[in-house]
CSV table of C-alpha atoms and ligand atoms in Angstrom, one decimal:
chain,number,residue,atom,x,y,z
A,1,MET,CA,108.4,-21.1,78.9
A,2,GLU,CA,107.7,-17.7,80.2
A,3,LYS,CA,104.1,-16.9,81.4
A,4,ILE,CA,102.3,-13.8,80.3
A,5,ALA,CA,98.6,-12.1,79.5
A,6,LEU,CA,97.2,-11.0,76.2
A,7,TYR,CA,95.0,-8.0,75.6
A,8,VAL,CA,93.7,-7.8,72.0
A,9,HIS,CA,91.9,-4.8,70.6
A,10,ILE,CA,89.0,-4.6,68.4
A,11,PRO,CA,88.3,-0.8,67.6
A,12,PHE,CA,85.0,-1.2,65.7
A,13,CYS,CA,81.5,-0.2,67.0
A,14,LYS,CA,78.2,-0.3,65.4
A,15,GLN,CA,77.7,3.3,66.9
A,16,LYS,CA,79.8,5.4,69.1
A,17,CYS,CA,78.1,5.5,72.7
A,18,PHE,CA,77.8,9.3,73.9
A,19,TYR,CA,80.0,8.8,76.9
A,20,CYS,CA,83.0,6.7,75.1
A,21,ASP,CA,86.5,7.7,74.8
A,22,PHE,CA,87.8,4.7,74.1
A,23,HIS,CA,89.9,3.9,71.0
A,24,SER,CA,86.8,2.9,68.9
A,25,PHE,CA,85.2,3.7,65.8
A,26,GLN,CA,82.0,3.6,63.8
A,27,GLY,CA,81.6,3.5,60.1
A,28,MET,CA,85.0,1.6,59.6
A,29,GLU,CA,83.5,-1.7,58.9
A,30,GLU,CA,85.5,-1.9,55.2
A,31,ALA,CA,88.6,-1.8,57.2
A,32,MET,CA,87.4,-4.9,59.2
A,33,GLU,CA,89.1,-7.8,57.0
A,34,ARG,CA,92.4,-5.8,56.3
A,35,TYR,CA,92.6,-5.1,60.3
A,36,THR,CA,92.0,-8.6,61.3
A,37,LYS,CA,94.7,-9.9,59.0
A,38,ALA,CA,97.2,-7.4,60.6
A,39,LEU,CA,96.1,-8.4,63.9
A,40,ILE,CA,96.5,-11.8,63.8
A,41,GLU,CA,100.0,-11.3,62.2
A,42,GLU,CA,100.9,-9.1,65.2
A,43,ILE,CA,99.4,-11.8,67.9
A,44,LYS,CA,101.5,-14.5,66.1
A,45,ARG,CA,104.7,-12.4,66.1
A,46,LYS,CA,104.3,-11.1,70.0
A,47,ALA,CA,102.4,-14.1,71.6
A,48,GLN,CA,103.9,-17.3,70.1
A,49,LYS,CA,106.9,-17.5,72.3
A,50,TYR,CA,104.9,-17.3,75.5
A,51,GLU,CA,102.5,-19.5,77.4
A,52,ILE,CA,99.2,-17.5,77.8
A,53,THR,CA,97.7,-17.2,81.2
A,54,SER,CA,94.8,-15.0,80.3
A,55,VAL,CA,93.2,-13.5,77.1
A,56,PHE,CA,90.9,-10.5,77.2
A,57,ILE,CA,89.9,-9.4,73.8
A,58,GLY,CA,88.1,-5.7,74.2
A,59,GLY,CA,87.4,-3.0,72.1
A,60,GLY,CA,85.3,-1.6,71.0
A,61,THR,CA,82.9,-4.1,70.2
A,62,PRO,CA,84.6,-7.7,69.3
A,63,THR,CA,81.5,-9.4,68.8
A,64,TYR,CA,80.7,-6.9,66.2
A,65,LEU,CA,83.4,-8.3,63.6
A,66,TYR,CA,82.1,-10.1,60.7
A,67,LEU,CA,81.8,-13.6,62.1
A,68,PRO,CA,84.3,-15.4,59.7
A,69,LEU,CA,86.9,-12.8,60.7
A,70,PHE,CA,85.9,-13.2,64.3
A,71,GLU,CA,86.4,-16.9,63.8
A,72,GLU,CA,89.8,-16.4,62.3
A,73,LEU,CA,90.8,-14.4,64.9
A,74,LEU,CA,89.8,-16.8,67.6
A,75,LYS,CA,91.4,-19.7,65.8
A,76,CYS,CA,94.8,-17.9,66.0
A,77,ILE,CA,94.6,-17.2,69.7
A,78,GLY,CA,93.4,-20.8,70.3
A,79,SER,CA,96.5,-22.1,68.4
A,80,LEU,CA,98.7,-20.3,70.9
A,81,ASN,CA,100.3,-22.1,73.9
A,82,LEU,CA,97.3,-21.4,76.5
A,83,SER,CA,97.6,-22.3,80.3
A,84,LYS,CA,95.3,-25.2,81.3
A,85,ASP,CA,93.1,-23.0,83.5
A,86,ILE,CA,93.4,-20.1,81.3
A,87,GLU,CA,90.7,-17.3,81.6
A,88,TYR,CA,89.5,-16.3,78.3
A,89,THR,CA,87.1,-13.5,78.1
A,90,VAL,CA,85.4,-11.7,75.1
A,91,GLU,CA,83.8,-8.3,75.5
A,92,CYS,CA,80.3,-8.5,74.0
A,93,ASN,CA,77.6,-5.9,73.4
A,94,PRO,CA,74.0,-7.1,74.2
A,95,GLY,CA,72.3,-7.6,70.6
A,96,THR,CA,75.3,-8.7,68.9
A,97,LEU,CA,75.1,-12.4,70.5
A,98,ASN,CA,73.4,-15.4,68.6
A,99,ASP,CA,73.9,-19.1,68.4
A,100,GLU,CA,76.5,-19.2,65.9
A,101,ILE,CA,78.8,-16.6,67.5
A,102,LEU,CA,78.4,-18.2,70.8
A,103,GLU,CA,79.1,-21.6,69.5
A,104,VAL,CA,82.4,-20.1,67.5
A,105,MET,CA,83.3,-18.8,70.9
A,106,LYS,CA,82.9,-22.0,72.8
A,107,LYS,CA,84.6,-24.2,70.2
A,108,ASN,CA,87.7,-21.7,70.2
A,109,LYS,CA,88.2,-21.9,74.2
A,110,VAL,CA,86.5,-18.7,75.2
A,111,ASN,CA,85.1,-19.3,78.6
A,112,ARG,CA,84.4,-16.1,79.8
A,113,LEU,CA,81.9,-13.3,78.6
A,114,SER,CA,81.8,-9.6,79.6
A,115,LEU,CA,78.5,-8.0,78.6
A,116,GLY,CA,78.3,-4.5,78.5
A,117,LEU,CA,74.8,-3.4,79.4
A,118,GLN,CA,75.1,-0.2,81.9
A,119,ALA,CA,71.3,0.1,82.6
A,120,CYS,CA,68.2,-2.0,82.7
A,121,GLN,CA,66.0,1.1,81.6
A,122,ASP,CA,65.6,1.5,77.7
A,123,ASN,CA,65.1,5.4,78.1
A,124,LEU,CA,68.4,5.6,79.8
A,125,LEU,CA,70.0,3.3,77.4
A,126,THR,CA,68.7,5.7,74.6
A,127,VAL,CA,70.3,8.5,76.6
A,128,ILE,CA,73.6,7.3,76.6
A,129,GLY,CA,73.8,6.3,73.1
A,130,ARG,CA,73.6,2.4,73.3
A,131,ILE,CA,72.3,0.5,70.7
A,132,HIS,CA,70.5,-2.3,72.3
A,133,ASN,CA,67.7,-2.6,74.7
A,134,TYR,CA,67.2,-4.4,78.0
A,135,LYS,CA,65.2,-7.4,76.6
A,136,GLU,CA,67.9,-8.1,74.0
A,137,PHE,CA,70.5,-8.0,76.7
A,138,GLU,CA,68.4,-10.7,78.7
A,139,GLU,CA,68.0,-12.7,76.0
A,140,ASN,CA,71.5,-12.9,75.2
A,141,PHE,CA,72.2,-13.3,78.6
A,142,TYR,CA,70.1,-16.6,78.8
A,143,LEU,CA,71.4,-17.7,75.4
A,144,ALA,CA,74.9,-17.7,76.6
A,145,ARG,CA,74.0,-19.6,79.7
A,146,SER,CA,72.2,-22.0,77.6
A,147,LYS,CA,75.4,-22.7,75.7
A,148,GLY,CA,77.4,-23.4,78.7
A,149,PHE,CA,78.9,-20.1,79.6
A,150,ASP,CA,79.3,-20.1,83.3
A,151,ASN,CA,81.4,-17.1,83.9
A,152,ILE,CA,79.7,-13.9,82.7
A,153,ASN,CA,80.3,-10.3,83.8
A,154,VAL,CA,77.7,-7.5,83.4
A,155,ASP,CA,79.1,-4.0,83.1
A,156,LEU,CA,76.8,-1.2,84.9
A,157,MET,CA,77.1,2.5,85.2
A,158,TYR,CA,75.5,4.9,87.6
A,159,GLY,CA,75.6,8.5,87.8
A,160,LEU,CA,73.7,8.7,84.2
A,161,PRO,CA,71.9,11.8,83.1
A,162,GLY,CA,68.4,11.7,84.2
A,163,GLN,CA,69.0,8.6,86.1
A,164,LYS,CA,66.9,8.3,89.5
A,165,VAL,CA,68.3,6.3,92.5
A,166,ASP,CA,65.3,4.2,92.2
A,167,GLN,CA,66.2,3.1,88.5
A,168,TRP,CA,69.8,2.3,89.8
A,169,LYS,CA,68.2,0.1,92.5
A,170,GLU,CA,66.2,-1.6,89.9
A,171,SER,CA,69.1,-2.3,87.7
A,172,LEU,CA,71.1,-3.7,90.3
A,173,SER,CA,68.5,-5.9,91.5
A,174,LYS,CA,67.5,-7.2,88.1
A,175,ILE,CA,71.0,-8.3,87.4
A,176,ILE,CA,71.6,-9.9,90.9
A,177,LYS,CA,68.4,-11.9,89.9
A,178,LEU,CA,70.1,-13.2,86.8
A,179,SER,CA,73.1,-14.2,89.0
A,180,PRO,CA,76.3,-13.2,86.8
A,181,GLU,CA,79.6,-14.5,88.2
A,182,HIS,CA,80.9,-10.9,88.4
A,183,ILE,CA,79.5,-7.4,88.0
A,184,SER,CA,81.6,-4.1,87.2
A,185,ALA,CA,79.8,-1.1,88.6
A,186,TYR,CA,81.4,1.9,87.4
A,187,SER,CA,80.2,5.9,88.0
A,188,LEU,CA,79.8,7.9,84.9
A,189,ILE,CA,83.1,9.9,84.3
A,190,VAL,CA,82.3,12.8,81.7
A,191,GLU,CA,85.6,12.3,79.6
A,192,GLU,CA,87.1,14.9,77.1
A,193,ASP,CA,86.4,14.4,73.3
A,194,THR,CA,82.9,12.7,73.8
A,195,ILE,CA,79.3,14.1,73.1
A,196,PHE,CA,78.5,14.1,76.8
A,197,TYR,CA,81.5,16.4,77.2
A,198,ARG,CA,80.0,18.9,74.7
A,199,TRP,CA,76.7,18.7,76.2
A,200,TYR,CA,78.3,19.2,79.6
A,201,GLU,CA,79.8,22.3,78.7
A,202,GLN,CA,76.7,23.6,77.2
A,203,ASN,CA,74.8,22.8,80.5
A,204,LYS,CA,72.6,20.1,78.6
A,205,LEU,CA,73.7,17.2,80.8
A,206,ASN,CA,71.1,16.7,83.5
A,207,LEU,CA,73.5,14.6,85.8
A,208,PRO,CA,72.4,13.5,89.4
A,209,THR,CA,73.3,15.5,92.1
A,210,GLU,CA,76.2,14.7,94.5
A,211,ASP,CA,73.9,13.2,97.2
A,212,GLN,CA,72.0,11.2,94.5
A,213,GLU,CA,75.5,9.9,93.2
A,214,ARG,CA,76.7,8.8,96.9
A,215,GLU,CA,73.4,7.2,97.5
A,216,MET,CA,74.0,5.2,94.4
A,217,ASN,CA,77.2,4.2,95.4
A,218,ASP,CA,76.3,3.1,98.9
A,219,LEU,CA,73.4,1.1,97.4
A,220,THR,CA,75.9,-0.6,94.9
A,221,HIS,CA,78.1,-1.9,97.9
A,222,SER,CA,75.2,-2.8,100.2
A,223,LEU,CA,73.1,-4.8,97.7
A,224,LEU,CA,75.7,-6.6,96.1
A,225,LYS,CA,77.4,-7.5,99.4
A,226,ASP,CA,73.8,-8.7,100.6
A,227,SER,CA,73.9,-10.9,97.5
A,228,GLY,CA,77.1,-12.7,97.8
A,229,TYR,CA,79.3,-10.5,95.9
A,230,ASN,CA,82.7,-9.6,97.0
A,231,ARG,CA,84.0,-6.4,96.4
A,232,TYR,CA,87.4,-6.9,95.4
A,233,GLU,CA,88.7,-3.8,93.4
A,234,ILE,CA,87.0,-0.1,93.7
A,235,SER,CA,84.5,-1.0,90.9
A,236,ASN,CA,84.4,-4.7,90.7
A,237,TYR,CA,82.3,-7.5,92.6
A,238,ALA,CA,82.8,-11.1,92.1
A,239,LYS,CA,81.3,-14.2,93.7
A,240,GLU,CA,83.9,-16.4,95.3
A,241,GLY,CA,86.7,-17.4,93.1
A,242,LYS,CA,85.3,-15.5,90.0
A,243,GLU,CA,87.4,-12.6,90.1
A,244,CYS,CA,89.0,-11.3,87.0
A,245,LYS,CA,92.6,-12.9,86.5
A,246,HIS,CA,93.3,-10.8,83.7
A,247,ASN,CA,92.3,-7.4,85.3
A,248,LEU,CA,94.4,-8.6,88.4
A,249,VAL,CA,97.3,-8.7,85.8
A,250,TYR,CA,97.0,-5.0,85.6
A,251,TRP,CA,96.3,-4.1,89.2
A,252,ASN,CA,99.3,-6.2,90.4
A,253,LEU,CA,101.5,-4.7,87.8
A,254,GLU,CA,102.4,-7.9,85.9
A,255,ASP,CA,103.4,-8.2,82.5
A,256,TYR,CA,101.0,-8.3,79.4
A,257,ILE,CA,101.3,-8.3,75.8
A,258,ALA,CA,98.8,-6.1,73.8
A,259,CYS,CA,97.8,-6.4,70.1
A,260,GLY,CA,95.9,-4.1,68.0
A,261,THR,CA,95.7,-0.3,67.2
A,262,GLY,CA,96.1,1.8,70.2
A,263,ALA,CA,96.6,-1.2,72.5
A,264,SER,CA,99.1,-0.8,75.6
A,265,ALA,CA,101.5,-3.3,76.7
A,266,TYR,CA,103.6,-3.5,79.9
A,267,ILE,CA,106.7,-5.8,79.5
A,268,GLY,CA,109.7,-5.9,81.8
A,269,GLY,CA,109.0,-2.2,83.0
A,270,VAL,CA,108.6,-1.0,79.7
A,271,ARG,CA,105.2,0.5,78.4
A,272,TYR,CA,104.6,-0.1,74.9
A,273,LYS,CA,101.7,1.9,73.1
A,274,ASN,CA,100.6,0.6,69.7
A,275,LEU,CA,99.9,3.1,66.9
A,276,LEU,CA,96.7,4.9,67.4
A,277,ASN,CA,95.9,5.5,63.7
A,278,MET,CA,94.5,2.5,62.3
A,279,ASN,CA,95.8,2.7,58.9
A,280,LYS,CA,99.2,3.6,59.8
A,281,TYR,CA,99.1,0.7,62.4
A,282,MET,CA,98.2,-1.9,59.6
A,283,GLU,CA,100.9,-0.6,57.3
A,284,ALA,CA,103.4,-1.0,59.7
A,285,ILE,CA,102.6,-4.8,60.4
A,286,GLU,CA,102.2,-5.3,56.7
A,287,LYS,CA,105.6,-4.2,56.1
A,288,SER,CA,107.0,-6.3,59.0
A,289,LEU,CA,107.8,-3.0,60.8
A,290,GLU,CA,107.8,-2.8,64.8
A,291,GLU,CA,106.3,0.9,65.2
A,292,TYR,CA,104.8,2.3,68.3
A,293,GLU,CA,103.1,5.5,69.2
A,294,GLU,CA,105.1,5.5,72.6
A,295,VAL,CA,107.6,3.6,74.4
A,296,ILE,CA,108.3,4.5,77.8
A,297,LYS,CA,110.9,2.6,80.0
A,298,ASN,CA,109.6,3.0,83.4
A,299,SER,CA,112.2,4.2,85.9
A,300,SER,CA,112.2,2.3,89.3
A,301,GLU,CA,110.3,5.4,90.8
A,302,ASP,CA,107.5,5.1,88.1
A,303,ASN,CA,107.4,1.2,88.9
A,304,MET,CA,106.9,2.0,92.6
A,305,GLU,CA,104.2,4.7,92.1
A,306,GLU,CA,102.3,2.5,89.6
A,307,PHE,CA,102.5,-0.5,92.1
A,308,MET,CA,100.9,1.7,94.6
A,309,PHE,CA,98.3,3.3,92.4
A,310,MET,CA,97.2,0.1,90.8
A,311,GLY,CA,97.5,-2.1,93.9
A,312,LEU,CA,95.7,0.2,96.1
A,313,ARG,CA,92.7,-0.3,93.7
A,314,LYS,CA,92.2,-3.9,95.2
A,315,LEU,CA,90.4,-3.9,98.4
A,316,GLU,CA,92.9,-6.2,99.8
A,317,GLY,CA,95.6,-3.5,98.9
A,318,ILE,CA,99.4,-4.1,98.5
A,319,SER,CA,101.5,-6.5,100.5
A,320,GLU,CA,104.8,-5.0,102.0
A,321,ASP,CA,106.5,-8.1,101.2
A,322,ASN,CA,105.8,-8.0,97.6
A,323,PHE,CA,107.0,-4.5,97.6
A,324,LYS,CA,110.4,-5.5,99.1
A,325,LYS,CA,110.5,-8.5,96.9
A,326,ARG,CA,110.0,-6.4,93.8
A,327,PHE,CA,112.0,-3.3,94.6
A,328,LYS,CA,114.6,-4.5,97.0
A,329,VAL,CA,113.7,-1.8,99.5
A,330,SER,CA,111.4,-1.7,102.2
A,331,ILE,CA,107.9,0.4,101.3
A,332,ASP,CA,108.7,2.8,104.5
A,333,ASP,CA,112.0,3.7,102.9
A,334,ILE,CA,110.0,5.2,100.1
A,335,PHE,CA,106.7,6.2,101.1
A,336,LYS,CA,106.8,6.3,105.1
A,337,ALA,CA,105.6,9.7,105.3
A,338,VAL,CA,102.6,9.4,103.0
A,339,ILE,CA,101.8,6.2,104.3
A,340,ASP,CA,101.5,7.6,108.0
A,341,LYS,CA,99.5,10.7,107.0
A,342,HIS,CA,96.8,8.7,105.5
A,343,VAL,CA,96.7,6.0,108.2
A,344,LYS,CA,96.7,8.9,110.7
A,345,ASP,CA,93.6,10.5,108.5
A,346,ARG,CA,91.9,6.8,108.5
A,347,LEU,CA,92.2,7.0,104.7
A,348,LEU,CA,94.7,3.8,104.6
A,349,VAL,CA,94.6,0.9,106.9
A,350,ARG,CA,98.3,-0.8,107.7
A,351,GLU,CA,97.6,-4.4,109.0
A,352,ASN,CA,99.3,-7.8,109.1
A,353,GLY,CA,101.8,-7.0,106.3
A,354,MET,CA,99.0,-5.4,104.0
A,355,ILE,CA,98.1,-1.5,103.2
A,356,PHE,CA,94.6,-0.9,101.9
A,357,LEU,CA,92.3,2.1,101.4
A,358,SER,CA,89.8,2.4,104.3
A,359,GLU,CA,85.9,2.8,103.2
A,360,LYS,CA,86.6,6.6,103.4
A,361,GLY,CA,89.8,6.3,101.7
A,362,ILE,CA,87.9,4.7,98.7
A,363,GLU,CA,85.8,7.4,98.5
A,364,LEU,CA,88.7,9.8,98.3
A,365,SER,CA,91.0,7.2,96.3
A,366,ASN,CA,92.2,9.9,93.7
A,367,TYR,CA,93.5,12.2,96.3
A,368,VAL,CA,95.0,9.3,98.3
A,369,MET,CA,96.8,7.7,95.2
A,370,SER,CA,98.1,11.0,93.9
A,371,ASP,CA,100.0,11.6,97.0
A,372,PHE,CA,102.1,8.3,95.8
A,373,MET,CA,103.7,10.4,93.0
A,374,LEU,CA,107.5,10.2,93.4
A,375,THR,CA,108.4,12.3,90.2
B,401,SF4,S1,80.0,-0.1,72.6
B,401,SF4,FE1,81.8,0.3,74.0
B,401,SF4,S2,83.6,0.9,73.0
B,401,SF4,FE2,81.9,1.1,71.8
B,401,SF4,S3,81.4,3.2,71.7
B,401,SF4,FE3,79.9,1.9,73.3
B,401,SF4,S4,81.0,2.1,75.1
B,401,SF4,FE4,82.6,2.9,73.5
């Protein structure tokens, strides 16, 4: 049986965070039941023929779904052919966890939680539009531990409006003390179509200076490194053996199926993006139609580009052998000039059959990666 990863999208949130451009909505609770039914139908159709190696239920806020619906969804996924060593993650918003929901997850084979905290200071949480406070996060974290969840990720964000370097240091230190297995630390990007973007255009977003942001960036690496977290991707840190297997599927450009409105799959070199309009998505499933927002058949060049972009996000970089196995040509036949240029500028390192970003290269990763465009 062919193996594959599975992404499941829950588009509901209690309140839209001010920085968020994910495909998620507030005030759509009345659609939860119909949506879950459609989602379960789609999962059955698409996932049953595979062995599932990892599951990631993301959103949105999966744990905001009404509990009986959430349980139905988990039962459906639990009845698939799951690998014995499956990594099965649910994204949770702090403040949405309680005994009952954690037990439902535990009973239905979920073995990894990802908690979107972002900051440890309540005033900053309010500034970015989060609905929870730090205390609620900590309570949820300990509750999850008490229920036996031994693989937890915490999401943090720096470069927030009004954030001081010391506050970022405090956030990192507090989370390190809690000792989650995995920490994601992203810098804020002001995306179009967000409240932050509007404020930014009106000059109302009091962002840290470039120097402050660089300091926060440096602090992240040094503090996490000293505390036993290995940086294995530009923004992701893990204790030994706790790297996120599901995200590695994306970074290694491996196949995954995706269910839910707006979810994107990659199967056999083809990208399938599900319908973005939630009503249309549900209608199509109910009528047994297979409709997509977009289907893009990658050319060989597209796949090579994506293999480089995604692979270079990993600190270990990409393997020349893997490139050759996959594309039947040597990496030098395609990318010699650009690799040589960046190696010369010390942005890339080429060593023992691997090509990876140097420390300076990580800082300039967008520039380096854009040079790998072939089309
Ligand atoms: S909870 Fe997550 S998905 Fe929902 S609005 Fe906030 S950041 Fe976006």
